[in-house]
Coordinates of C-alpha atoms and ligand atoms in Angstrom, one line a residue:
M4 CA 51.5 1.7 -18.6
S5 CA 47.9 2.7 -19.4
S6 CA 47.2 -0.8 -20.8
E7 CA 47.4 -2.1 -17.2
Q8 CA 44.9 0.5 -16.0
T9 CA 41.1 0.2 -15.7
H10 CA 38.9 3.3 -15.9
V11 CA 35.4 2.6 -14.7
I12 CA 32.5 4.9 -15.7
V13 CA 29.3 4.6 -13.6
G14 CA 26.3 5.7 -15.5
A15 CA 25.9 4.9 -19.2
G16 CA 24.1 8.1 -20.2
M17 CA 25.4 10.9 -22.4
A18 CA 28.2 12.1 -20.1
G19 CA 29.4 8.5 -19.4
A20 CA 29.3 7.4 -23.1
K21 CA 31.1 10.5 -24.3
A22 CA 33.7 10.0 -21.6
A23 CA 34.3 6.4 -22.9
E24 CA 34.6 7.7 -26.5
T25 CA 37.1 10.4 -25.5
L26 CA 39.3 8.0 -23.5
R27 CA 39.8 5.9 -26.7
E28 CA 40.1 8.9 -28.9
E29 CA 42.9 10.3 -26.6
G30 CA 44.8 7.0 -26.9
F31 CA 44.0 5.3 -23.7
D32 CA 44.6 1.6 -24.3
G33 CA 43.7 0.2 -20.9
R34 CA 40.4 -1.3 -19.9
I35 CA 37.2 0.8 -20.0
V36 CA 34.1 -0.5 -18.1
L37 CA 30.9 1.5 -18.7
I38 CA 28.2 0.5 -16.3
G39 CA 24.5 1.5 -16.8
A40 CA 21.4 0.7 -14.7
E41 CA 19.1 0.9 -17.8
Q42 CA 18.6 -2.0 -20.2
E43 CA 19.3 0.1 -23.3
R44 CA 22.8 1.1 -24.5
P45 CA 23.5 4.8 -24.1
Y46 CA 20.9 7.0 -25.8
D47 CA 20.0 10.7 -26.2
R48 CA 17.2 11.9 -23.9
P49 CA 16.0 15.1 -25.6
P50 CA 14.2 13.2 -28.4
L51 CA 12.2 11.4 -25.7
S52 CA 10.0 14.5 -25.3
K53 CA 10.4 15.8 -28.9
G54 CA 11.1 13.9 -32.1
Y55 CA 10.8 10.4 -30.8
L56 CA 7.7 11.1 -28.7
L57 CA 6.1 12.9 -31.7
G58 CA 6.8 9.8 -33.9
D59 CA 9.1 11.9 -36.2
Q60 CA 12.3 10.1 -35.2
D61 CA 12.9 6.4 -35.3
R62 CA 14.2 4.4 -32.4
D63 CA 17.7 3.6 -33.9
S64 CA 18.5 7.3 -34.3
V65 CA 18.2 7.9 -30.6
F66 CA 21.1 5.7 -29.6
L67 CA 24.5 7.4 -29.3
H68 CA 26.5 4.6 -30.9
P69 CA 25.7 1.6 -33.1
L70 CA 25.7 -1.6 -31.0
N71 CA 29.0 -2.8 -32.5
W72 CA 30.8 0.4 -31.5
Y73 CA 31.4 -0.9 -28.0
G74 CA 33.0 -4.1 -29.0
D75 CA 35.0 -2.5 -31.8
N76 CA 36.4 0.0 -29.3
H77 CA 36.9 -2.5 -26.5
V78 CA 34.5 -0.7 -24.2
E79 CA 33.0 -3.2 -21.8
L80 CA 29.4 -2.0 -21.6
L81 CA 27.4 -3.5 -18.8
T82 CA 23.7 -2.7 -19.2
G83 CA 20.9 -3.4 -16.6
R84 CA 23.6 -3.3 -13.9
R85 CA 23.5 -0.9 -11.0
V86 CA 26.6 0.1 -9.0
S87 CA 25.6 -0.1 -5.3
H88 CA 28.8 1.0 -3.6
L89 CA 32.0 3.0 -4.4
D90 CA 34.8 1.6 -2.2
R91 CA 37.4 4.3 -2.4
A92 CA 39.9 2.6 0.0
A93 CA 39.9 -0.5 -2.2
H94 CA 39.6 1.4 -5.5
E95 CA 36.6 -0.8 -6.4
V96 CA 33.0 -0.4 -7.4
E97 CA 30.5 -2.9 -6.2
L98 CA 27.6 -3.9 -8.4
A99 CA 24.2 -5.0 -7.0
G100 CA 24.7 -8.7 -6.5
G101 CA 28.1 -8.3 -5.1
E102 CA 30.5 -8.3 -8.1
R103 CA 33.4 -6.0 -7.6
I104 CA 35.4 -4.2 -10.3
G105 CA 38.7 -2.5 -9.5
Y106 CA 39.4 0.9 -10.9
T107 CA 42.4 3.2 -11.5
K108 CA 40.0 6.2 -12.0
A109 CA 36.3 6.1 -11.5
L110 CA 33.9 8.6 -13.2
L111 CA 30.5 9.1 -11.7
A112 CA 28.0 10.1 -14.4
T113 CA 24.8 8.9 -12.8
G114 CA 22.5 11.7 -14.0
S115 CA 19.2 12.7 -12.5
S116 CA 15.9 11.2 -11.6
P117 CA 12.5 12.9 -11.9
R118 CA 11.2 14.5 -8.7
R119 CA 8.1 12.5 -7.6
L120 CA 4.8 14.2 -6.7
K121 CA 3.9 12.7 -3.3
V122 CA 0.1 13.0 -3.3
D123 CA -2.8 10.5 -3.0
G124 CA -3.4 8.5 -6.2
S125 CA 0.2 8.7 -7.5
D126 CA 0.1 4.9 -8.3
L127 CA -3.0 5.1 -10.4
D128 CA -2.8 3.7 -14.0
G129 CA -2.4 6.8 -16.3
V130 CA 0.1 8.7 -14.2
H131 CA 3.4 9.1 -16.1
Y132 CA 6.9 10.4 -15.6
L133 CA 9.4 11.0 -18.4
R134 CA 13.1 10.3 -18.1
R135 CA 13.7 6.9 -19.7
F136 CA 13.2 5.3 -23.1
P137 CA 10.3 3.0 -22.1
Q138 CA 8.5 5.9 -20.4
S139 CA 8.5 7.7 -23.8
D140 CA 7.2 4.6 -25.5
D141 CA 4.4 4.4 -22.9
L142 CA 3.5 8.1 -23.4
R143 CA 3.5 7.7 -27.2
T144 CA 1.1 4.8 -26.9
A145 CA -1.1 6.7 -24.4
F146 CA -1.3 9.9 -26.6
A147 CA -2.2 7.8 -29.6
T148 CA -5.4 6.8 -27.9
G149 CA -6.3 10.5 -27.5
G150 CA -8.2 11.8 -24.5
R151 CA -7.7 14.3 -21.9
V152 CA -4.1 15.0 -20.8
V153 CA -3.1 17.0 -17.7
V154 CA 0.6 18.1 -17.5
V155 CA 1.7 18.9 -14.0
G156 CA 4.5 21.4 -14.1
A157 CA 5.2 24.1 -16.8
G158 CA 8.9 23.4 -17.1
W159 CA 10.7 22.2 -20.2
I160 CA 9.7 18.6 -20.1
G161 CA 6.1 19.5 -19.2
L162 CA 5.8 22.0 -22.1
E163 CA 7.5 19.8 -24.7
T164 CA 5.2 16.9 -23.6
A165 CA 2.2 19.2 -23.9
A166 CA 3.2 20.1 -27.4
A167 CA 3.5 16.4 -28.3
A168 CA 0.1 15.6 -26.8
R169 CA -1.5 18.4 -28.8
K170 CA 0.1 17.2 -32.0
A171 CA -1.3 13.7 -31.2
G172 CA -4.8 15.3 -31.0
C173 CA -5.2 15.2 -27.2
E174 CA -7.0 17.8 -25.1
V175 CA -4.3 19.3 -22.9
T176 CA -4.3 21.2 -19.6
V177 CA -1.0 22.4 -18.0
V178 CA -1.2 23.1 -14.3
E179 CA 1.6 25.1 -12.7
P180 CA 1.8 26.5 -9.2
A181 CA 4.0 29.5 -10.1
A182 CA 2.7 32.7 -11.7
S183 CA 4.4 31.9 -15.1
P184 CA 5.7 28.9 -17.0
L185 CA 9.5 28.3 -16.9
S186 CA 9.8 30.8 -14.1
V187 CA 13.1 29.5 -12.7
A188 CA 14.7 28.9 -16.1
L189 CA 13.6 32.1 -17.9
G190 CA 11.9 34.4 -15.4
P191 CA 8.3 35.8 -15.8
E192 CA 8.8 37.8 -19.1
M193 CA 9.9 35.0 -21.4
G194 CA 7.9 32.4 -19.3
A195 CA 4.8 34.3 -20.3
F196 CA 5.8 34.2 -23.9
F197 CA 6.0 30.4 -23.8
G198 CA 2.6 30.3 -22.0
D199 CA 1.1 32.3 -24.9
V200 CA 2.6 29.9 -27.5
H201 CA 0.9 27.0 -25.8
R202 CA -2.4 28.8 -25.5
R203 CA -2.3 29.6 -29.2
H204 CA -2.0 25.9 -29.8
G205 CA -5.1 25.2 -27.8
V206 CA -3.5 24.3 -24.4
D207 CA -5.4 25.3 -21.3
V208 CA -2.6 26.8 -19.2
R209 CA -3.6 27.2 -15.6
L210 CA -1.1 29.2 -13.5
G211 CA -1.0 29.6 -9.7
V212 CA -2.7 26.2 -9.3
G213 CA -1.3 23.4 -7.2
V214 CA -2.1 19.7 -7.6
T215 CA -3.4 18.0 -4.4
G216 CA -4.0 14.5 -5.6
F217 CA -5.1 12.1 -8.4
K218 CA -8.5 10.5 -8.3
G219 CA -9.8 7.3 -9.8
A220 CA -10.5 3.7 -9.1
G221 CA -7.4 1.8 -10.3
K222 CA -7.4 4.1 -13.4
L223 CA -6.9 7.9 -13.3
A224 CA -10.2 9.8 -13.7
A225 CA -9.3 13.3 -12.5
V226 CA -6.5 15.6 -11.1
A227 CA -7.5 17.3 -7.9
T228 CA -6.1 20.8 -7.6
D229 CA -6.5 23.6 -5.1
A230 CA -8.8 25.2 -7.7
G231 CA -11.0 22.2 -8.3
D232 CA -10.9 18.8 -10.1
I233 CA -9.8 18.5 -13.7
P234 CA -11.1 15.3 -15.5
A235 CA -8.1 13.4 -17.0
D236 CA -7.2 10.2 -18.7
I237 CA -3.4 10.8 -18.7
V238 CA -1.2 12.8 -16.4
V239 CA 2.4 13.6 -17.1
V240 CA 4.3 14.9 -14.0
G241 CA 7.2 17.1 -14.9
I242 CA 8.2 18.9 -11.7
G243 CA 12.0 18.8 -12.1
A244 CA 14.8 16.4 -11.4
R245 CA 17.2 15.6 -8.6
P246 CA 20.8 14.6 -9.1
N247 CA 21.6 10.9 -8.4
T248 CA 24.4 11.6 -5.8
E249 CA 23.8 8.7 -3.4
L250 CA 27.0 6.8 -4.4
A251 CA 29.2 9.9 -3.9
E252 CA 27.5 10.7 -0.6
D253 CA 27.9 7.1 0.7
A254 CA 31.5 7.2 -0.3
G255 CA 32.0 10.3 1.9
L256 CA 32.5 12.8 -0.9
T257 CA 31.2 16.3 -0.6
V258 CA 27.7 16.6 -2.0
D259 CA 25.6 19.7 -1.8
N260 CA 23.2 20.2 -4.7
G261 CA 25.5 17.9 -6.7
V262 CA 28.9 16.3 -6.3
H263 CA 31.5 18.9 -5.6
V264 CA 34.3 18.8 -8.1
D265 CA 37.2 21.1 -9.0
S266 CA 37.4 22.8 -12.4
A267 CA 39.1 19.6 -13.7
L268 CA 36.0 17.7 -12.6
R269 CA 37.9 15.8 -9.8
T270 CA 36.2 15.3 -6.5
E271 CA 38.4 15.7 -3.4
D272 CA 39.5 12.2 -4.1
P273 CA 41.6 12.7 -7.3
D274 CA 40.8 9.2 -8.5
V275 CA 37.1 9.8 -8.5
L276 CA 35.6 12.3 -10.9
A277 CA 32.0 13.5 -11.7
A278 CA 30.4 14.8 -14.9
G279 CA 27.0 15.6 -16.4
D280 CA 23.9 16.4 -14.4
I281 CA 25.4 15.5 -11.0
A282 CA 28.6 17.6 -11.1
S283 CA 28.7 20.9 -9.2
V284 CA 31.5 22.8 -10.8
P285 CA 33.2 26.1 -9.8
N286 CA 32.6 28.6 -12.5
S287 CA 35.0 31.6 -12.6
R288 CA 32.6 33.6 -14.8
Y289 CA 29.8 33.4 -12.2
G290 CA 32.0 33.3 -9.2
Q291 CA 30.3 30.3 -7.7
R292 CA 29.6 26.6 -8.2
I293 CA 27.0 25.8 -10.8
R294 CA 25.3 22.5 -11.6
V295 CA 23.8 22.2 -15.1
E296 CA 21.1 19.7 -16.1
H297 CA 21.4 20.2 -19.8
W298 CA 22.4 18.0 -22.7
Q299 CA 25.3 20.2 -23.9
N300 CA 26.8 20.0 -20.4
A301 CA 26.7 16.2 -20.6
V302 CA 28.2 16.2 -24.1
D303 CA 31.1 18.5 -23.0
S304 CA 31.8 17.5 -19.4
G305 CA 32.1 13.8 -20.2
P306 CA 35.0 14.3 -22.6
A307 CA 36.5 16.9 -20.2
A308 CA 36.4 14.4 -17.4
A309 CA 38.0 11.8 -19.6
K310 CA 40.9 14.1 -20.4
S311 CA 41.3 14.9 -16.8
M312 CA 41.4 11.1 -16.0
L313 CA 44.3 10.9 -18.4
G314 CA 46.2 13.6 -16.6
Q315 CA 45.6 16.3 -19.1
D316 CA 45.2 19.9 -18.0
V317 CA 41.4 20.6 -18.0
V318 CA 39.5 23.7 -17.0
Y319 CA 35.8 23.1 -17.4
D320 CA 34.3 26.6 -17.4
Q321 CA 31.5 26.6 -19.8
I322 CA 28.6 29.0 -20.5
P323 CA 25.5 26.8 -20.1
Y324 CA 23.6 26.1 -23.2
F325 CA 20.1 24.7 -23.7
F326 CA 17.7 24.1 -26.6
T327 CA 14.1 23.2 -27.0
D328 CA 11.6 22.4 -29.8
Q329 CA 7.9 23.0 -29.3
Y330 CA 5.4 23.0 -32.2
D331 CA 7.0 25.2 -34.9
L332 CA 9.3 26.9 -32.4
G333 CA 13.0 26.1 -32.1
M334 CA 14.9 27.9 -29.4
E335 CA 18.5 28.0 -28.2
F336 CA 19.5 29.7 -24.9
A337 CA 22.9 30.4 -23.5
G338 CA 24.0 31.9 -20.2
W339 CA 23.0 31.5 -16.6
F340 CA 21.5 33.6 -13.8
A341 CA 20.3 32.7 -10.3
P342 CA 16.6 33.3 -9.7
G343 CA 16.1 37.0 -9.8
G344 CA 19.7 37.5 -10.9
Y345 CA 18.9 39.9 -13.7
D346 CA 17.4 43.4 -13.9
R347 CA 15.5 43.4 -17.2
V348 CA 14.9 41.5 -20.5
V349 CA 15.5 43.2 -23.8
T350 CA 14.0 41.7 -27.0
R351 CA 14.9 42.4 -30.6
G352 CA 12.9 41.2 -33.6
D353 CA 9.4 39.9 -34.0
V354 CA 8.2 38.4 -30.7
E355 CA 4.6 37.9 -31.9
G356 CA 5.9 36.2 -35.1
Q357 CA 8.2 34.0 -33.0
A358 CA 11.5 35.2 -34.7
F359 CA 13.5 37.2 -32.2
H360 CA 16.3 37.4 -29.7
A361 CA 15.9 38.0 -25.9
F362 CA 18.7 39.1 -23.7
W363 CA 18.8 39.1 -19.9
L364 CA 20.8 42.0 -18.5
A365 CA 22.3 42.5 -15.1
G366 CA 23.2 46.2 -15.1
D367 CA 24.5 46.8 -18.6
Q368 CA 25.9 43.3 -19.0
V369 CA 24.3 40.4 -20.9
V370 CA 24.2 37.4 -18.6
A371 CA 22.0 35.2 -20.8
G372 CA 20.4 35.3 -24.2
M373 CA 18.2 33.2 -26.5
H374 CA 17.0 33.2 -30.0
V375 CA 13.7 31.9 -31.2
N376 CA 13.7 30.5 -34.8
L377 CA 16.7 32.6 -35.9
W378 CA 18.9 29.9 -37.2
D379 CA 21.1 31.9 -39.6
D380 CA 23.4 33.1 -36.9
G381 CA 22.3 30.6 -34.2
I382 CA 23.4 31.1 -30.6
G383 CA 27.1 31.8 -31.4
P384 CA 27.0 35.6 -31.3
V385 CA 25.0 35.6 -28.1
Q386 CA 27.6 33.3 -26.5
E387 CA 30.3 35.7 -27.7
L388 CA 28.6 38.7 -26.2
I389 CA 28.2 36.9 -22.8
R390 CA 31.8 35.7 -22.9
S391 CA 33.1 39.2 -23.7
G392 CA 31.6 40.7 -20.5
K393 CA 31.1 44.0 -22.4
T394 CA 28.6 46.5 -21.3
V395 CA 25.8 47.1 -23.9
D396 CA 23.5 49.9 -24.9
A397 CA 20.0 48.5 -24.4
A398 CA 18.5 50.5 -27.3
R399 CA 21.1 49.3 -29.8
L400 CA 20.8 45.7 -28.4
A401 CA 17.1 45.9 -29.2
D402 CA 17.7 47.2 -32.7
P403 CA 17.8 44.3 -35.3
D404 CA 19.8 46.5 -37.6
T405 CA 22.7 46.6 -35.1
P406 CA 24.7 43.4 -35.5
I407 CA 25.0 41.5 -32.2
A408 CA 28.7 41.2 -32.8
Ligands
FAD25 C1 12.8 13.8 -21.7 C2 14.0 14.7 -21.6 C3 14.2 15.7 -22.5 C4 15.3 16.5 -22.4 N1 15.5 17.5 -23.3 C5 16.6 18.3 -23.2 C6 16.8 19.4 -24.1 O1 15.9 19.6 -25.0 N2 17.8 20.2 -24.0 C7 18.8 20.0 -23.0 O2 19.7 20.7 -23.0 N3 18.6 19.0 -22.1 C8 17.5 18.2 -22.2 N4 17.4 17.2 -21.3 C9 18.4 17.0 -20.2 C10 19.5 16.1 -20.7 O3 19.0 15.0 -21.4 C11 20.4 15.7 -19.5 O4 21.0 16.9 -19.0 C12 21.4 14.7 -19.9 O5 20.8 13.5 -20.2 C13 22.4 14.4 -18.7 O6 23.2 13.4 -19.0 P1 24.0 12.5 -17.9 O7 24.9 11.6 -18.6 O8 24.6 13.4 -16.9 O9 22.8 11.8 -17.2 P2 21.7 10.7 -17.7 O10 21.4 11.0 -19.1 O11 20.6 10.8 -16.7 O12 22.4 9.3 -17.6 C14 22.8 8.8 -16.3 C15 22.7 7.3 -16.4 O13 23.3 6.7 -15.2 C16 22.5 5.6 -14.8 N5 22.7 5.4 -13.4 C17 22.3 6.1 -12.3 N6 22.8 5.6 -11.2 C18 23.5 4.5 -11.5 C19 24.1 3.5 -10.8 N7 24.2 3.5 -9.4 N8 24.7 2.4 -11.4 C20 24.7 2.4 -12.8 N9 24.0 3.3 -13.6 C21 23.4 4.3 -12.9 C22 21.1 6.1 -15.1 O14 20.2 5.0 -15.2 C23 21.3 6.8 -16.5 O15 21.1 5.8 -17.5 C24 16.3 16.3 -21.3 C25 16.1 15.3 -20.4 C26 14.9 14.5 -20.5 C27 14.7 13.4 -19.5

């Protein structure tokens, strides 16, 4: 009887909360315990570097469910509680402080943490990271006072934060050791496009420059780089994230750039599953495991894991999807390639005018595509094209009069 079962979800982020929601929607009438280390109930992270940081979105709109949803759905939400140990033999999780909770199935959805820049001066007042709600609040307050902002890392979080700082009226410098922004995510061609967007908005984008330290007496005064010092009042470090896989590792599960799961999101222990940022999932389309640190993956893999916990047949085999908003630019991206895993980029539409598609081709196949500000069709036709695996004619692909379909 499911009413005698307890499903424990470790990590009350997007994947964990979506899993709890799906367990109830699918009729599970046993106990659901959702445990989160943060003080807040589950919330959406993308607004923390976009609408909420910009002040366009209010606090309430960022939470995934109203407060009463948890009680109404008999989901026991424990906030501000960290799971310190997964005891697979006893089928129990242990919380910091020693409390133990037994599980029938456990879902690990512990997400990621920002990579730390280990240089002198990292503890100076004025050095920020962005992953959690209070950190977005702190940045919002800091940007409101104006001043000189240095963003370390031209990845998604760095660039979105740079846009928010510009909107707040700050002077912004982005420092990136690679030769283009977003070089891993998009490659040099479209990375350069995003660099130009920021330059047009008055950001000083410095490429090929590494940060060697932060200077100041108690309070940040400058960012030291291998190309000289940059005076700064605020620094935002956005140099990527690492998956929180410690619980799985300590429990003897296979971890190698993420927690290894099968296509039903089960680890080698069928009673322990993983979803969201931490899950390394075999993908038949790409013929290898992939781990995706994107919102849509958390939205979809949480429910898929929940169904798998209930014994349903699940094959989680998604085409990764990502979106960003920066200034007046909205973008959606679908697909995946390993660094250097494409031969050329084909664009169609008005790149200068920020209304176009870009396609990444390996041979004559589209492995990834994005649209910038073309919301009529959205990303659907691009996903279809990737899914079809069809070969394409690059000249027709570049021609806006040839429908993508
Ligand atoms: C500022 C920001 C902006 C973003 N913008 C975008 C975007 O525009 N588009 C996009 O596609 N993606 C974006 N992302 C990425 C996206 O938010 C993540 O991929 C998504 O949040 C992953 O969800 P998750 O549930 O796997 O993990 P998380 O959201 O990280 O949630 C995991 C939770 O588990 C908790 N936890 C960890 N360990 C324990 C433990 N031992 N015990 C209890 N709890 C624990 C953590 O505290 C956390 O609350 C953004 C991320 C950030 C930080």
